[in-house]
């Protein structure tokens, strides 16, 4: 009888351990890191939070952010920068890591899972879709996670900030209008974004759970996404679990 009881206890212990392991595997948190914060920038502190070249050896590196002193936008796809700034009134794209960032959000992702999206989507509808797909992909939605979108975008409102030196009054409207802004139509792009319900005023604005930057396939335009509308088949990519 004692032997049977010992076997029963051992079985229950093993079952409990396996159950805990399965629970841990059921959702996975991607390690998203950030330096700086939107609320810090809005308070007037636009100084460097990190030197980008300190991360230049990172593999499978995806990032977005704002250049020090709000003199441009940072977007990095698979360790390749397509950073944008305003030079003599024109848009300039650079692949350098030799800049500092007042805000930087990043993650390392070596494998992505593709989801084909073939429906009309506003920005808010896209946000809901990403959340649902993340749940399906068993991503821990209580933690921030990155995503990619590739394909033809019907319309995309963008800006590249070029903050006036000495201006201490910050708001989103002034940020958008301080540099270059425009609308792309029917354009092939790659989008890097980060989703979080816990980082409003840190790296997402208070009205959304997403922060997105982009580059065009020809790498002629890149910057911050203000709004978009999807009317064609695109590919949503989430980190593989």
CSV table of C-alpha atoms in Angstrom, one decimal:
chain,number,residue,atom,x,y,z
A,1,UNK,CA,0.0,0.0,0.0
A,2,UNK,CA,2.8,2.4,0.9
A,3,UNK,CA,4.5,1.6,-2.4
A,4,UNK,CA,1.3,2.4,-4.3
A,5,UNK,CA,0.9,5.7,-2.4
A,6,UNK,CA,4.5,6.6,-3.3
A,7,UNK,CA,3.9,5.9,-7.0
A,8,UNK,CA,0.7,8.0,-6.9
A,9,UNK,CA,2.5,10.9,-5.2
A,10,UNK,CA,5.3,10.7,-7.8
A,11,UNK,CA,2.8,10.6,-10.7
A,12,UNK,CA,1.1,13.7,-9.3
A,13,UNK,CA,4.4,15.6,-8.9
A,14,UNK,CA,5.4,14.7,-12.5
A,15,UNK,CA,2.0,15.7,-13.8
A,16,UNK,CA,2.2,19.0,-12.0
A,17,UNK,CA,5.6,19.8,-13.3
A,18,UNK,CA,4.6,19.0,-16.9
A,19,UNK,CA,1.5,21.2,-16.5
A,20,UNK,CA,3.6,24.1,-15.3
A,21,UNK,CA,6.0,23.7,-18.3
A,22,UNK,CA,3.0,23.6,-20.7
A,23,UNK,CA,1.6,26.7,-19.2
A,24,UNK,CA,4.9,28.5,-19.6
A,25,UNK,CA,5.1,27.4,-23.2
A,26,UNK,CA,1.5,28.5,-23.9
A,27,UNK,CA,2.4,32.2,-24.1
A,28,UNK,CA,5.8,33.7,-24.8
A,29,UNK,CA,7.0,37.2,-24.1
A,30,UNK,CA,9.3,38.8,-26.7
A,31,UNK,CA,12.1,40.8,-25.1
A,32,UNK,CA,11.3,44.3,-26.2
A,33,UNK,CA,13.6,47.0,-24.8
A,34,UNK,CA,13.5,50.8,-25.0
A,35,UNK,CA,15.4,53.9,-24.1
A,36,UNK,CA,13.8,57.3,-23.5
A,37,UNK,CA,10.1,58.0,-23.4
A,38,UNK,CA,7.5,60.1,-25.2
A,39,UNK,CA,6.4,61.7,-22.0
A,40,UNK,CA,10.0,62.8,-21.4
A,41,UNK,CA,10.2,64.2,-24.9
A,42,UNK,CA,6.9,66.1,-24.4
A,43,UNK,CA,8.2,67.6,-21.3
A,44,UNK,CA,11.0,69.2,-23.3
A,45,UNK,CA,13.9,66.8,-22.7
A,46,UNK,CA,15.0,65.7,-26.2
A,47,UNK,CA,18.5,64.8,-25.5
A,48,UNK,CA,20.2,61.5,-26.2
A,49,UNK,CA,18.9,58.4,-24.4
A,50,UNK,CA,21.3,56.0,-26.2
A,51,UNK,CA,24.0,56.0,-28.8
A,52,UNK,CA,22.7,53.8,-31.7
A,53,UNK,CA,26.2,52.5,-32.5
A,54,UNK,CA,26.2,50.7,-29.1
A,55,UNK,CA,23.7,48.3,-30.8
A,56,UNK,CA,25.4,48.1,-34.2
A,57,UNK,CA,26.5,44.5,-33.7
A,58,UNK,CA,23.0,43.2,-32.9
A,59,UNK,CA,21.7,40.4,-35.1
A,60,UNK,CA,18.1,40.1,-36.3
A,61,UNK,CA,17.6,43.7,-34.9
A,62,UNK,CA,14.4,45.6,-35.5
A,63,UNK,CA,13.9,49.1,-34.1
A,64,UNK,CA,12.2,52.4,-34.4
A,65,UNK,CA,12.6,55.8,-32.6
A,66,UNK,CA,13.5,59.4,-32.8
A,67,UNK,CA,16.9,61.0,-33.4
A,68,UNK,CA,18.5,63.1,-30.7
A,69,UNK,CA,17.0,66.6,-30.5
A,70,UNK,CA,14.2,65.3,-32.7
A,71,UNK,CA,16.2,65.7,-35.8
A,72,UNK,CA,14.9,62.7,-37.7
A,73,UNK,CA,13.3,59.3,-37.5
A,74,UNK,CA,14.9,55.9,-36.8
A,75,UNK,CA,13.8,52.7,-38.5
A,76,UNK,CA,15.9,49.5,-38.6
A,77,UNK,CA,14.9,46.3,-40.4
A,78,UNK,CA,16.9,43.2,-39.8
A,79,UNK,CA,19.9,45.2,-38.6
A,80,UNK,CA,19.8,47.5,-41.6
A,81,UNK,CA,19.0,51.1,-40.8
A,82,UNK,CA,16.9,53.3,-43.1
A,83,UNK,CA,17.0,56.4,-40.9
A,84,UNK,CA,15.4,59.6,-42.2
A,85,UNK,CA,16.1,63.3,-41.7
A,86,UNK,CA,15.5,66.6,-43.3
A,87,UNK,CA,18.5,68.1,-45.1
A,88,UNK,CA,18.1,71.6,-46.7
A,89,UNK,CA,14.3,71.0,-46.9
A,90,UNK,CA,14.6,67.6,-48.6
A,91,UNK,CA,14.3,64.1,-47.3
A,92,UNK,CA,17.5,62.2,-46.6
A,93,UNK,CA,17.8,58.5,-46.0
A,94,UNK,CA,20.9,57.1,-44.2
A,95,UNK,CA,22.1,53.6,-43.3
A,96,UNK,CA,24.3,54.8,-40.5
A,97,UNK,CA,24.4,53.7,-36.8
A,98,UNK,CA,26.5,56.8,-36.0
A,99,UNK,CA,23.6,58.7,-34.4
A,100,UNK,CA,22.0,59.1,-31.0
A,101,UNK,CA,18.4,58.5,-30.1
A,102,UNK,CA,16.1,60.4,-27.8
A,103,UNK,CA,13.7,57.5,-28.1
A,104,UNK,CA,14.4,53.9,-29.2
A,105,UNK,CA,12.3,50.8,-29.1
A,106,UNK,CA,13.8,47.5,-30.3
A,107,UNK,CA,13.7,43.7,-30.3
A,108,UNK,CA,15.7,40.8,-31.8
A,109,UNK,CA,13.6,38.4,-33.8
A,110,UNK,CA,15.2,35.6,-35.9
A,111,UNK,CA,12.1,33.9,-37.2
A,112,UNK,CA,8.7,35.5,-38.1
A,113,UNK,CA,5.4,33.8,-38.8
A,114,UNK,CA,3.5,35.1,-41.9
A,115,UNK,CA,-0.2,35.9,-41.9
A,116,UNK,CA,-1.8,36.9,-45.2
A,117,UNK,CA,-4.3,39.7,-44.7
A,118,UNK,CA,-6.8,40.3,-47.6
A,119,UNK,CA,-9.3,42.9,-46.3
A,120,UNK,CA,-9.9,46.6,-46.0
A,121,UNK,CA,-8.5,47.9,-42.8
A,122,UNK,CA,-8.2,51.3,-41.1
A,123,UNK,CA,-5.5,51.9,-38.6
A,124,UNK,CA,-7.7,51.1,-35.7
A,125,UNK,CA,-9.0,48.0,-37.4
A,126,UNK,CA,-5.4,46.9,-38.0
A,127,UNK,CA,-4.7,47.4,-34.3
A,128,UNK,CA,-7.5,45.0,-33.4
A,129,UNK,CA,-6.4,42.4,-36.0
A,130,UNK,CA,-2.8,42.4,-34.7
A,131,UNK,CA,-4.1,41.8,-31.2
A,132,UNK,CA,-6.2,38.9,-32.3
A,133,UNK,CA,-3.4,37.3,-34.4
A,134,UNK,CA,-1.0,37.7,-31.5
A,135,UNK,CA,-3.4,35.8,-29.3
A,136,UNK,CA,-3.7,33.1,-31.9
A,137,UNK,CA,0.1,33.0,-32.1
A,138,UNK,CA,0.2,32.5,-28.3
A,139,UNK,CA,2.1,35.8,-27.8
A,140,UNK,CA,1.9,37.1,-24.3
A,141,UNK,CA,-0.2,40.2,-25.0
A,142,UNK,CA,0.5,41.6,-21.5
A,143,UNK,CA,4.0,42.3,-22.7
A,144,UNK,CA,5.1,44.5,-25.7
A,145,UNK,CA,5.8,42.7,-29.0
A,146,UNK,CA,7.0,43.7,-32.4
A,147,UNK,CA,5.4,43.1,-35.8
A,148,UNK,CA,6.1,43.7,-39.4
A,149,UNK,CA,3.8,44.5,-42.4
A,150,UNK,CA,4.8,44.1,-46.0
A,151,UNK,CA,2.9,44.9,-49.1
A,152,UNK,CA,1.0,47.5,-51.0
A,153,UNK,CA,-0.6,50.1,-48.8
A,154,UNK,CA,-3.5,52.1,-50.3
A,155,UNK,CA,-2.6,55.2,-48.4
A,156,UNK,CA,-0.1,56.1,-45.7
A,157,UNK,CA,0.3,59.4,-43.9
A,158,UNK,CA,3.8,60.0,-42.7
A,159,UNK,CA,6.1,62.6,-41.3
A,160,UNK,CA,9.8,63.1,-40.5
A,161,UNK,CA,10.4,65.4,-37.6
A,162,UNK,CA,12.9,68.3,-37.8
A,163,UNK,CA,12.5,70.1,-34.5
A,164,UNK,CA,13.4,73.8,-34.3
A,165,UNK,CA,16.3,74.4,-32.0
A,166,UNK,CA,15.2,76.2,-28.8
A,167,UNK,CA,11.5,75.4,-29.1
A,168,UNK,CA,10.4,74.1,-25.7
A,169,UNK,CA,6.6,73.7,-26.4
A,170,UNK,CA,5.9,70.1,-27.6
A,171,UNK,CA,2.8,68.5,-28.9
A,172,UNK,CA,2.0,65.8,-31.5
A,173,UNK,CA,0.7,68.4,-34.1
A,174,UNK,CA,3.8,70.4,-33.9
A,175,UNK,CA,6.0,67.3,-34.1
A,176,UNK,CA,4.2,66.3,-37.3
A,177,UNK,CA,4.4,69.7,-38.9
A,178,UNK,CA,8.0,70.6,-37.8
A,179,UNK,CA,9.7,68.7,-40.7
A,180,UNK,CA,8.3,67.0,-43.8
A,181,UNK,CA,5.0,65.2,-44.0
A,182,UNK,CA,3.1,63.7,-46.9
A,183,UNK,CA,0.7,60.9,-48.0
A,184,UNK,CA,1.8,57.9,-50.0
A,185,UNK,CA,-0.8,56.2,-52.3
A,186,UNK,CA,-0.7,52.6,-53.7
A,187,UNK,CA,2.9,52.1,-52.5
A,188,UNK,CA,4.9,49.0,-51.6
A,189,UNK,CA,6.3,49.4,-48.1
A,190,UNK,CA,7.7,47.6,-45.1
A,191,UNK,CA,6.4,48.5,-41.7
A,192,UNK,CA,8.1,48.0,-38.3
A,193,UNK,CA,5.8,48.3,-35.4
A,194,UNK,CA,5.5,47.7,-31.7
A,195,UNK,CA,2.3,46.8,-29.9
A,196,UNK,CA,1.7,47.3,-26.1
A,197,UNK,CA,-1.2,48.0,-23.8
A,198,UNK,CA,1.2,49.0,-21.0
A,199,UNK,CA,3.4,51.7,-22.6
A,200,UNK,CA,1.2,54.7,-23.4
A,201,UNK,CA,3.3,57.9,-23.2
A,202,UNK,CA,6.4,55.7,-23.1
A,203,UNK,CA,6.6,54.4,-26.7
A,204,UNK,CA,2.9,54.6,-27.8
A,205,UNK,CA,0.7,57.6,-27.9
A,206,UNK,CA,-2.2,57.8,-25.5
A,207,UNK,CA,-4.8,57.1,-28.2
A,208,UNK,CA,-3.2,53.9,-29.5
A,209,UNK,CA,-1.4,50.7,-28.6
A,210,UNK,CA,0.8,50.8,-31.6
A,211,UNK,CA,3.8,52.7,-32.8
A,212,UNK,CA,4.8,52.2,-36.4
A,213,UNK,CA,7.5,53.4,-38.8
A,214,UNK,CA,8.1,52.4,-42.4
A,215,UNK,CA,10.3,52.5,-45.4
A,216,UNK,CA,9.3,52.2,-49.1
A,217,UNK,CA,10.6,49.2,-51.0
A,218,UNK,CA,12.9,51.5,-53.0
A,219,UNK,CA,14.2,53.0,-49.8
A,220,UNK,CA,13.4,56.5,-51.0
A,221,UNK,CA,11.0,57.4,-48.2
A,222,UNK,CA,11.0,56.4,-44.6
A,223,UNK,CA,9.6,57.8,-41.4
A,224,UNK,CA,6.9,57.8,-38.8
A,225,UNK,CA,3.4,56.6,-39.7
A,226,UNK,CA,0.5,58.9,-38.6
A,227,UNK,CA,-2.3,57.0,-40.4
A,228,UNK,CA,-2.9,54.4,-43.0
A,229,UNK,CA,-5.5,52.5,-44.9
A,230,UNK,CA,-5.1,48.9,-46.3
A,231,UNK,CA,-7.1,48.0,-49.3
A,232,UNK,CA,-4.9,45.2,-50.8
A,233,UNK,CA,-3.4,41.9,-49.7
A,234,UNK,CA,-0.5,42.4,-47.3
A,235,UNK,CA,1.6,40.2,-45.1
A,236,UNK,CA,1.5,40.6,-41.3
A,237,UNK,CA,4.5,39.1,-39.6
A,238,UNK,CA,4.6,38.1,-35.9
A,239,UNK,CA,7.5,36.6,-34.0
A,240,UNK,CA,7.6,32.8,-34.1
A,241,UNK,CA,7.0,31.2,-30.7
